[in-house]
Tab-separated table of C-alpha atoms in Angstrom:
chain	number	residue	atom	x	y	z
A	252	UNK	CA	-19.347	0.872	38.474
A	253	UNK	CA	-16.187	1.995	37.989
A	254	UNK	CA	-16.226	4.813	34.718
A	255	UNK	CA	-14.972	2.638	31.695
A	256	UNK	CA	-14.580	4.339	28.170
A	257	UNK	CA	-14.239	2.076	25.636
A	258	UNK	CA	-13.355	0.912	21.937
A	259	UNK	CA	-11.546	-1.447	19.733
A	260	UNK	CA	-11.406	-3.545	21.880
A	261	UNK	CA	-7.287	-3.557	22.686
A	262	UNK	CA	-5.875	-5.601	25.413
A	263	UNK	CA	-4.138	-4.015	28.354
A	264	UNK	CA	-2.059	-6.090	30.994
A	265	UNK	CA	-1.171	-4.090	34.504
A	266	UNK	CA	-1.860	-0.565	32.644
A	267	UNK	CA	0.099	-1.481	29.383
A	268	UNK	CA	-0.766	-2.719	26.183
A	269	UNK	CA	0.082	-5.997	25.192
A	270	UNK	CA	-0.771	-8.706	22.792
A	271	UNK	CA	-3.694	-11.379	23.930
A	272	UNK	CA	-2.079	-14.899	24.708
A	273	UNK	CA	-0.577	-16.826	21.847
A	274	UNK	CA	-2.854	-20.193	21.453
A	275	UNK	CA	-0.445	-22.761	22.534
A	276	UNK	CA	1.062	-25.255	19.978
A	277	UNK	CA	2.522	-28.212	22.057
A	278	UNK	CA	0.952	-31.842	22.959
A	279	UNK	CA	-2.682	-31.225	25.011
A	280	UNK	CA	-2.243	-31.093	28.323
A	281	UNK	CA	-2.819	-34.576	30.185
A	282	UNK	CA	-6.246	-34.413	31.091
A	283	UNK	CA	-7.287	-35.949	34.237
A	284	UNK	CA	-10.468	-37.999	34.314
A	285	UNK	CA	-13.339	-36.209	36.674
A	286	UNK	CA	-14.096	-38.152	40.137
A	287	UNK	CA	-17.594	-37.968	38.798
A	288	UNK	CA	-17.246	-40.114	36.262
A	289	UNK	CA	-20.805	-41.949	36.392
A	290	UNK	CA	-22.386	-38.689	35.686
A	291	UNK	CA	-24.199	-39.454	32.236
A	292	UNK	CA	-22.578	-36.361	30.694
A	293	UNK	CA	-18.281	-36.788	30.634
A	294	UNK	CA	-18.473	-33.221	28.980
A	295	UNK	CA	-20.266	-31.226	31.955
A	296	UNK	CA	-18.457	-32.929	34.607
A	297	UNK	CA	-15.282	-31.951	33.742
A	298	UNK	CA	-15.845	-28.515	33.133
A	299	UNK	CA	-17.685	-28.021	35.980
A	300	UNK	CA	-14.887	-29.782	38.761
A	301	UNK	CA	-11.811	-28.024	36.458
A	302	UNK	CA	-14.029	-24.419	36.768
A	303	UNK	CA	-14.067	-25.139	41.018
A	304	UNK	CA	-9.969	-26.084	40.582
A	305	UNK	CA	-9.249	-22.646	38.618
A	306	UNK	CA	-11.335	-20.340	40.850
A	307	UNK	CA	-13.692	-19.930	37.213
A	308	UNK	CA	-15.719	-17.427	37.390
A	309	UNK	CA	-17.474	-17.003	33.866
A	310	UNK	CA	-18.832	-19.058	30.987
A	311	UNK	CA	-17.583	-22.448	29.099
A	312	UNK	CA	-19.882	-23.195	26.085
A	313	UNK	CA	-18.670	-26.347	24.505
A	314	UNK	CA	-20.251	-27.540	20.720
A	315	UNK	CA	-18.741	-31.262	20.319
A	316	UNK	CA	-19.888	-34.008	18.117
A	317	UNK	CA	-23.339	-31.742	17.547
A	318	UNK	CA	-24.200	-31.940	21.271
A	319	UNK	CA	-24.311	-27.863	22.931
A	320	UNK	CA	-22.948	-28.215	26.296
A	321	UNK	CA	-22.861	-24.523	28.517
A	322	UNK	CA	-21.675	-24.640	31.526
A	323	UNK	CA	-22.216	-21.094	33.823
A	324	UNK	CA	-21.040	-20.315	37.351
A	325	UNK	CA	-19.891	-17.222	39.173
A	326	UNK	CA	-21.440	-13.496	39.277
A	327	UNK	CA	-21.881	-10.934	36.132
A	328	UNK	CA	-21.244	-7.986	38.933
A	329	UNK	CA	-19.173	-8.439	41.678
A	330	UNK	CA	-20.188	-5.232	43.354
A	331	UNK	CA	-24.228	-5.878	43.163
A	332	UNK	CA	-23.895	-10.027	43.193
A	333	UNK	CA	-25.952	-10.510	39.675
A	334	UNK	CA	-25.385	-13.332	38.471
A	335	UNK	CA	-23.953	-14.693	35.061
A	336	UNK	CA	-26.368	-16.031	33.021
A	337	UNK	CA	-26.173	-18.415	29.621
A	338	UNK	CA	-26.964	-14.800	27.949
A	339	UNK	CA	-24.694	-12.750	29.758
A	340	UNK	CA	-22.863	-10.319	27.288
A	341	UNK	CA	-18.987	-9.716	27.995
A	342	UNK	CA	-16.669	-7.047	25.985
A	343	UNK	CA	-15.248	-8.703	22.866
A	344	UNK	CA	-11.804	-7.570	23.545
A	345	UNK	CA	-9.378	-8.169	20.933
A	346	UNK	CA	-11.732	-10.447	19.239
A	347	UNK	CA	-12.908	-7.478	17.753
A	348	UNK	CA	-10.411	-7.280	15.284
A	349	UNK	CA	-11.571	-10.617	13.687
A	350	UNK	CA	-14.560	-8.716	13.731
A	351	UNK	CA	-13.369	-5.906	11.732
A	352	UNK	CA	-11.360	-8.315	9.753
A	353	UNK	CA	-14.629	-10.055	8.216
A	354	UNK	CA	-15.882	-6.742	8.051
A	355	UNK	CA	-13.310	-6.007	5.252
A	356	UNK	CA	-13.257	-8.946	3.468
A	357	UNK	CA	-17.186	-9.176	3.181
A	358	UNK	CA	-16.872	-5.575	1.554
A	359	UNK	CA	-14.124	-7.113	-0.503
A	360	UNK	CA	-15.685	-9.908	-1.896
A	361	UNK	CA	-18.548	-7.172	-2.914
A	362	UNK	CA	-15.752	-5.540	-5.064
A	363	UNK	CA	-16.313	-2.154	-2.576
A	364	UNK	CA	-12.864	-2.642	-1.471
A	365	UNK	CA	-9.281	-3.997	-2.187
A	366	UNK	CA	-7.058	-5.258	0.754
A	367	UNK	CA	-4.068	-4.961	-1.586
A	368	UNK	CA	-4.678	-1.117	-2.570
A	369	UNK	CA	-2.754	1.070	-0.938
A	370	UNK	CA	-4.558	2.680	1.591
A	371	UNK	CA	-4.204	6.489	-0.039
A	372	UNK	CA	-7.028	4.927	-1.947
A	373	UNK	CA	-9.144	5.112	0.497
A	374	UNK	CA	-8.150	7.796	2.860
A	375	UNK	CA	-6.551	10.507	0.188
A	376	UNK	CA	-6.049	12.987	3.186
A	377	UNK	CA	-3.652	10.024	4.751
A	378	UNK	CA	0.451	10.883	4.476
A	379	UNK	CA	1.106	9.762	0.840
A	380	UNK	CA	4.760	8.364	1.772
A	381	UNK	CA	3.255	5.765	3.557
A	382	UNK	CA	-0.544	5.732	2.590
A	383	UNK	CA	1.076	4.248	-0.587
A	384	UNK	CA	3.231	1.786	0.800
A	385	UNK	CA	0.442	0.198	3.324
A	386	UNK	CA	-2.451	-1.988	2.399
A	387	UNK	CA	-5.062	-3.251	4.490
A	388	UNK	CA	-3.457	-6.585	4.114
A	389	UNK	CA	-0.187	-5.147	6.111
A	390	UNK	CA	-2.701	-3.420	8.796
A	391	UNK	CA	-5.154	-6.833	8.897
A	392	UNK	CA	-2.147	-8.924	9.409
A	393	UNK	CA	0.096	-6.310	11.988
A	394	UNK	CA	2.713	-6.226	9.447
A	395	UNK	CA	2.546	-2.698	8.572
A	396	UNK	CA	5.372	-0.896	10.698
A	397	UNK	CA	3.201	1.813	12.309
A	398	UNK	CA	4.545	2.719	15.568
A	399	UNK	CA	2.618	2.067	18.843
A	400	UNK	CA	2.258	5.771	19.849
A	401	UNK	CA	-0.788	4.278	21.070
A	402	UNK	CA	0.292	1.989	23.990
A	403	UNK	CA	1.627	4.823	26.200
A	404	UNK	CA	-1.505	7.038	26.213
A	405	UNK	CA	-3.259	3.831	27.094
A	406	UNK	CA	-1.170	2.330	29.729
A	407	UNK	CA	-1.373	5.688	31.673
A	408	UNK	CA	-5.474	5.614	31.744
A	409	UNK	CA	-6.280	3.642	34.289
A	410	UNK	CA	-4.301	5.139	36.834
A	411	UNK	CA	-5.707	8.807	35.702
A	412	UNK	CA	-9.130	7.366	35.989
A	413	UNK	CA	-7.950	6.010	39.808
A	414	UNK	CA	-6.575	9.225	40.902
A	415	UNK	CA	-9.141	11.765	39.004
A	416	UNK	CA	-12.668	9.255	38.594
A	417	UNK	CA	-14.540	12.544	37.431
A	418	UNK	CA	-11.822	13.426	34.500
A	419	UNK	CA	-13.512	14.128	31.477
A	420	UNK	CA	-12.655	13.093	27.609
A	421	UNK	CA	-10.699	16.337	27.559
A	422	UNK	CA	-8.664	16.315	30.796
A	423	UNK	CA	-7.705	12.855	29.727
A	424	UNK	CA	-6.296	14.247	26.413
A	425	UNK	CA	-8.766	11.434	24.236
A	426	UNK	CA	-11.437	13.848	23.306
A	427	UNK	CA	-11.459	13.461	19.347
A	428	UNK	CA	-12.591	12.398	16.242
A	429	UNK	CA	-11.490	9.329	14.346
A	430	UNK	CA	-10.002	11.215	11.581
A	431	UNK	CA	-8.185	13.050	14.584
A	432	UNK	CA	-6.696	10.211	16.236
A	433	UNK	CA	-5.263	8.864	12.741
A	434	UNK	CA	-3.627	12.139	13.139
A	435	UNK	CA	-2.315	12.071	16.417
A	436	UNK	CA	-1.590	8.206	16.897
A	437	UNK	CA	-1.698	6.311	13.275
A	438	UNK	CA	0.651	8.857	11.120
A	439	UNK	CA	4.266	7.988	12.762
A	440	UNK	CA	7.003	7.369	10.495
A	441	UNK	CA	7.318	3.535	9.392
A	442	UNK	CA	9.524	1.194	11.732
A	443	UNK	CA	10.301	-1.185	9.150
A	444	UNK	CA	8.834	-1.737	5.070
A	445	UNK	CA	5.823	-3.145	5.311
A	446	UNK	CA	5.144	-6.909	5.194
A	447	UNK	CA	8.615	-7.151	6.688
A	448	UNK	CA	8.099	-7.678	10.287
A	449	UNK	CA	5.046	-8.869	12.749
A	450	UNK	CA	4.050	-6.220	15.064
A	451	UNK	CA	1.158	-6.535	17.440
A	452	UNK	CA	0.233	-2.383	17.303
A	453	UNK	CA	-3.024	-1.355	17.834
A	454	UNK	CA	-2.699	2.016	15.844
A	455	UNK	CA	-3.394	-0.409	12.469
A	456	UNK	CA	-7.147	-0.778	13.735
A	457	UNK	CA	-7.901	2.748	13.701
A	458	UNK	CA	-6.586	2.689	10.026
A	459	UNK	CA	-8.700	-0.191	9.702
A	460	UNK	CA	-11.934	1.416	11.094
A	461	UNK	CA	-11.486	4.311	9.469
A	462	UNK	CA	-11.279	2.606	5.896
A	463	UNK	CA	-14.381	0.932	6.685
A	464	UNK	CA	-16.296	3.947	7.894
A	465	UNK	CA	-14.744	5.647	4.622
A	466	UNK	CA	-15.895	3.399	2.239
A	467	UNK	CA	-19.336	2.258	3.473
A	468	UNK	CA	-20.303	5.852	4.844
A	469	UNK	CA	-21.770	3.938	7.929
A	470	UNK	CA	-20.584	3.902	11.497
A	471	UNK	CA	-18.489	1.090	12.432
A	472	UNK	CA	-21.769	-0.254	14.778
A	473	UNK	CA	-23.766	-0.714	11.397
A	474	UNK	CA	-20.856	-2.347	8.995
A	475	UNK	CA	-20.592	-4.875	11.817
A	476	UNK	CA	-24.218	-5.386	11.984
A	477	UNK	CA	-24.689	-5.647	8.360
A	478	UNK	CA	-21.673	-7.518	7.440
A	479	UNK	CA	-20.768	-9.954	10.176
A	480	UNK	CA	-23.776	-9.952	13.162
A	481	UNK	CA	-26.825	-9.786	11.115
A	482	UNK	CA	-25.592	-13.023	8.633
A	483	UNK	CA	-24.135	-14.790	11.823
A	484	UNK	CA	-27.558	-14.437	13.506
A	485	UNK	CA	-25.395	-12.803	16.183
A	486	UNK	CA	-28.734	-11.081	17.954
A	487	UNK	CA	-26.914	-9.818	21.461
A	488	UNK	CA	-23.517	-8.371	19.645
A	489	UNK	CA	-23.118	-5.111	19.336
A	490	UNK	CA	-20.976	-2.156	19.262
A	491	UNK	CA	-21.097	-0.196	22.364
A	492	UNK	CA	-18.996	3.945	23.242
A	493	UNK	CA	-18.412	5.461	26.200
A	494	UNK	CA	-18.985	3.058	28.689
A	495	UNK	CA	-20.461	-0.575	29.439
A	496	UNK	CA	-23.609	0.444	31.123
A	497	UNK	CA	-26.574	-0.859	30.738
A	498	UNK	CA	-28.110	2.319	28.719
A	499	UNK	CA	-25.286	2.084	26.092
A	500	UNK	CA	-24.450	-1.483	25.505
A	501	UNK	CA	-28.678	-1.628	25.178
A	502	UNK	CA	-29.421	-4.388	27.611
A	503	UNK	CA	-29.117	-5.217	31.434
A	504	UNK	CA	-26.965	-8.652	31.699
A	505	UNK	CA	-23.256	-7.508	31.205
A	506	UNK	CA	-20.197	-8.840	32.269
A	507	UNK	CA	-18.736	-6.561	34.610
A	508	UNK	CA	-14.596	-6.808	35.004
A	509	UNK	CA	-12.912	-7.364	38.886
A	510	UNK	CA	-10.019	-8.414	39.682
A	511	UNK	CA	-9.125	-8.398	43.512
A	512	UNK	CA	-4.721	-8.403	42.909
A	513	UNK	CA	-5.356	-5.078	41.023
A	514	UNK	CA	-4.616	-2.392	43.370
A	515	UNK	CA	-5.144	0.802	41.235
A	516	UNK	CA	-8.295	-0.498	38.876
A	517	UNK	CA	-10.193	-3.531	39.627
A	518	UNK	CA	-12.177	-3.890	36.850
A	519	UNK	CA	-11.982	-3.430	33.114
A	520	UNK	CA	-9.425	-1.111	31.928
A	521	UNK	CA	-10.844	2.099	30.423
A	522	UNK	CA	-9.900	2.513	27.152
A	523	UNK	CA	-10.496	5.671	25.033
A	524	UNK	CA	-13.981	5.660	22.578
A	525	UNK	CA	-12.149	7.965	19.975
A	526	UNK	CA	-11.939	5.251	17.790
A	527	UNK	CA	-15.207	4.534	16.717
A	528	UNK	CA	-16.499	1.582	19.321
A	529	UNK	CA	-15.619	-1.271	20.845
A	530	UNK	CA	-17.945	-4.731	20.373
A	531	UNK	CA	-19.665	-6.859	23.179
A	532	UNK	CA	-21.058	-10.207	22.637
A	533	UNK	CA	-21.920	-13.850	24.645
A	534	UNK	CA	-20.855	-17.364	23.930
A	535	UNK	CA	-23.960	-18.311	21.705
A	536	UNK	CA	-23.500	-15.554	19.774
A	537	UNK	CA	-19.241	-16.334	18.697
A	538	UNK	CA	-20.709	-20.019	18.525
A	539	UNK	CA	-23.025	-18.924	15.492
A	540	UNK	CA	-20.492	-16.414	13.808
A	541	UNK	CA	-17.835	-19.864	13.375
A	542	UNK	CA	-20.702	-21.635	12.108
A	543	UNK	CA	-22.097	-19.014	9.693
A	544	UNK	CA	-18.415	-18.506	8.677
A	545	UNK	CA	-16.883	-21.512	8.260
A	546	UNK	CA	-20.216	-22.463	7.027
A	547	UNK	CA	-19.788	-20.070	3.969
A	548	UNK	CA	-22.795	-17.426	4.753
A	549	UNK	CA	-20.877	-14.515	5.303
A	550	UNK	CA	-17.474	-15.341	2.438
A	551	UNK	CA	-17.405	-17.224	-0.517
A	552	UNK	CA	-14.540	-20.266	-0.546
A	553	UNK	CA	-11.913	-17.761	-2.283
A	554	UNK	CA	-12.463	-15.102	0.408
A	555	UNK	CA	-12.875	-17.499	3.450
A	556	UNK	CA	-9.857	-19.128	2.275
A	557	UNK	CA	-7.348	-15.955	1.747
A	558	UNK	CA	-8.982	-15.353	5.131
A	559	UNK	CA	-8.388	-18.146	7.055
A	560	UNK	CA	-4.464	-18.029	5.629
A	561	UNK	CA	-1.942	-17.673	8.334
A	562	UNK	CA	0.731	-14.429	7.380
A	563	UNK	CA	3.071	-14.688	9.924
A	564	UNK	CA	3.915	-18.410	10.871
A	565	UNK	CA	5.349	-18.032	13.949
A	566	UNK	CA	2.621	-15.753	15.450
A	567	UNK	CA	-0.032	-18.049	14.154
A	568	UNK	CA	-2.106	-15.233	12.640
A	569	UNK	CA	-3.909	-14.557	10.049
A	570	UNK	CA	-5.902	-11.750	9.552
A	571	UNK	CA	-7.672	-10.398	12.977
A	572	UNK	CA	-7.024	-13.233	14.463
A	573	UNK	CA	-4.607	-16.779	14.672
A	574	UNK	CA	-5.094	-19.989	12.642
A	575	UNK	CA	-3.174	-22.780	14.558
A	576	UNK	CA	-2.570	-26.809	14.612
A	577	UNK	CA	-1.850	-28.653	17.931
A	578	UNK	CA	1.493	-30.958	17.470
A	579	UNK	CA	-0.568	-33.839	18.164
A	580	UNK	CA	-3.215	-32.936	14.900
A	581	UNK	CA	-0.648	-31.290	12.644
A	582	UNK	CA	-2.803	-31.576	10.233
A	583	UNK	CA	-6.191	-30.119	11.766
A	584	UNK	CA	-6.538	-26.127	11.337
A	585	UNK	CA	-8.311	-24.273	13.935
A	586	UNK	CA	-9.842	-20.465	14.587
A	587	UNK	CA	-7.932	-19.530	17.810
A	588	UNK	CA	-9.423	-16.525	19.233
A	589	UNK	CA	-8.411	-14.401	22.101
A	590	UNK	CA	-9.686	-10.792	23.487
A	591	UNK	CA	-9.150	-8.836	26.861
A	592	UNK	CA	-9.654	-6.138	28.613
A	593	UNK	CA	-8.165	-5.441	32.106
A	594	UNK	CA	-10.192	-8.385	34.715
A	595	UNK	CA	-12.379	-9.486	31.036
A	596	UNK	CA	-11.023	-12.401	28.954
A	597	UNK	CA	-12.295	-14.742	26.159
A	598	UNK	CA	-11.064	-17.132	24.099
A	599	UNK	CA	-12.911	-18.737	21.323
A	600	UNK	CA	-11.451	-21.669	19.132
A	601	UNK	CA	-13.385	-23.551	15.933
A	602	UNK	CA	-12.233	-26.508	14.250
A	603	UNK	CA	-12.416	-25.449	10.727
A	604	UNK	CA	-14.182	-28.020	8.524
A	605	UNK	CA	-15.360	-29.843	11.918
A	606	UNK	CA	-17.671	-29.592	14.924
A	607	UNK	CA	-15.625	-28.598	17.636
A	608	UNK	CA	-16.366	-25.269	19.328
A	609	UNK	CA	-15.047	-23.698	22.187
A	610	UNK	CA	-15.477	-21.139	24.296
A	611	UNK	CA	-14.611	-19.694	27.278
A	612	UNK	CA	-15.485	-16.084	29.082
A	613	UNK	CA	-14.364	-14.788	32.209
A	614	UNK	CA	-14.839	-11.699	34.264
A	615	UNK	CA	-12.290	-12.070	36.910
A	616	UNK	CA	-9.258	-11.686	35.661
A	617	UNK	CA	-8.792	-15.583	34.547
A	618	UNK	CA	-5.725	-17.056	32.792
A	619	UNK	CA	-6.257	-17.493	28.923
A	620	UNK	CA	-3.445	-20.142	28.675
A	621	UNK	CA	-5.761	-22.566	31.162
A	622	UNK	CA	-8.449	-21.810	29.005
A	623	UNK	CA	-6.573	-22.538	25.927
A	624	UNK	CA	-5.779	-26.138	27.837
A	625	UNK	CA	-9.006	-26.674	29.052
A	626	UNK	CA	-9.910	-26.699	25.330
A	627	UNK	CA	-7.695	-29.059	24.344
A	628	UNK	CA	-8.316	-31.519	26.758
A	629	UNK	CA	-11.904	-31.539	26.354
A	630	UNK	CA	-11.724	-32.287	22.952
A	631	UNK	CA	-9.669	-34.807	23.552
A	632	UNK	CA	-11.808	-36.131	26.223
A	633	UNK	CA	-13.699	-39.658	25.923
């Protein structure tokens, strides 16, 4: 396996950073009935002929009208030919910022924390011109106007780790602390006020973890365990540093990343662990964290609410994460979650208020806008 240092969970497209798909917001796509239709379950057979049309290799867990459906095919590890299982863990991507995101609010709701404050409140040290402008609201909701200083010592990893596999954290030039890479990456000058733009950076999560490490005096593996996995009953999420090997990510069925088109890196982009850890999890385990949620056992109806309150319309997003209606349900609210990494991609979408859940993982570099569709049209299937 390829070396792969991770964190955050940030999303990388051919070597540079980029925003996970948008969750589309036209009429579902016309869903075509299976040739199987005699098979008792209308559900399964779907997935299972549109997974052999799309090349699917990975994991569709479907929760609709209380029946579970999961539906697995393809390998975990190209290279050794493991298979996926139903418990197969795959990185979280950028679904780790929702993550994070409950993270904060939980401690919020405890009164340990105020997303409003300016964020010299929390980090003193921080540049006071700006640590008193920016709240974690503006950093939750990528309106603060950081600059991506980021993206470009990102996008060149991959091919460093291709030409030099054996580079260390040091030759790479990612060898430091949290506190340190505030410094060198999160302490630009503003772009714009804050609150007056959308900006998809990735330097306002290491704000974000920092704050949370700050306050709690914990490690961001144990705020996530206490905060968000332990009350989901998320039991194989976790935070993982370094790299996705069995040892560190602390058990053996992992989702390893290929993607064949990628000359350079065909895996999982490597992405730096400076900042704290990134999160892994399966299907079953995002399926219980919408339920416990939405279900009101990790925020109160005040909190879940500001939570689930979209701040920039035309992104869709919230805080962490996107809140969306289809044009056909205008009226219907949904969790629309999306994470990558390199060949790795999941998307994860709840009906708030109902009992539609979907999920989809993929190792091999699969399109998130099919699996946005495939959602749609098996909810509207029947």
């Amino acid at each position: 396996m390829k070396l792969a240092i991770f964190a955050l969970g940030l999303s990388l497209s051919s070597g540079l950073v980029a925003c996970t798909t948008t969750p589309p917001h036209s009429e579902a796509s016309s869903a075509a009935q299976p040739a199987s239709t005699d098979q008792e379950d209308l559900v399964d057979a779907y997935v299972q002929e549109w997974m052999e049309a799309h090349d699917f290799n990975g994991i569709v867990l479907v929760q609709k009208n209380a029946d579970k459906h999961v539906i697995v095919d393809g390998v975990a590890d190209h290279e050794s030919g493991r298979p996926l299982t139903e418990d197969t863990v795959f990185q979280s991507g950028s679904i780790d910022k929702f993550f994070a995101s409950i993270a904060v609010f939980a401690l919020a709701e405890e009164g340990r924390l105020d997303i409003d404050a300016p964020i010299s409140t929390y980090l003193p040290d921080y540049r006071r011109d700006t640590g008193d402008r920016l709240t974690l609201k503006h950093l939750m909701a990528n309106r603060s106007g950081l600059p991506d200083t980021l993206g470009p010592i990102m996008g060149r990893l991959p091919m460093q780790l291709a030409q030099t596999p054996e580079a260390s954290l040091a030759d790479l030039g990612i060898d430091m602390s949290l506190a340190e890479a505030i410094e060198a990456y999160a302490s630009g000058d503003l772009k714009f006020e804050p609150g007056e733009s959308f900006d998809y950076v990735h330097t306002n999560w290491i704000l974000v973890h920092r704050i949370l490490e700050a306050v709690t005096g914990q490690p961001y593996a144990e705020i996530l365990e206490t905060h968000v996995f332990a009350p989901a009953g998320m039991t194989a999420s976790g935070v993982f540093s370094l790299n996705l090997e069995a040892d560190e990510a602390g058990t053996q069925d992992i989702a390893v990343g290929y993607d064949a088109d990628d000359s350079y890196y065909s895996g999982d982009f490597p992405i730096p662990a400076m900042i704290g850890g990134a999160t892994y999890t399966n299907a079953s385990d995002l399926m219980k964290l919408f339920d416990a949620l939405y279900g009101g056992r990790i925020l109160n109806a005040d909190f879940l609410q500001r939570f689930s309150t979209i701040t920039t319309d035309d992104e869709n997003y919230a805080y962490g994460g996107r809140v969306g209606t289809y044009e056909d349900d205008p009226l219907q609210l949904y969790s629309m979650q999306s994470g990558s990494n390199g060949a790795t991609n999941v998307v994860a979408i709840h009906e708030i208020g109902g009992e539609y859940t979907f999920i989809a993982m993929s190792n091999f570099a699969q399109s998130q806008d099919d699996m946005f569709a495939l959602s749609r049209s098996v909810e509207t299937l029947g």
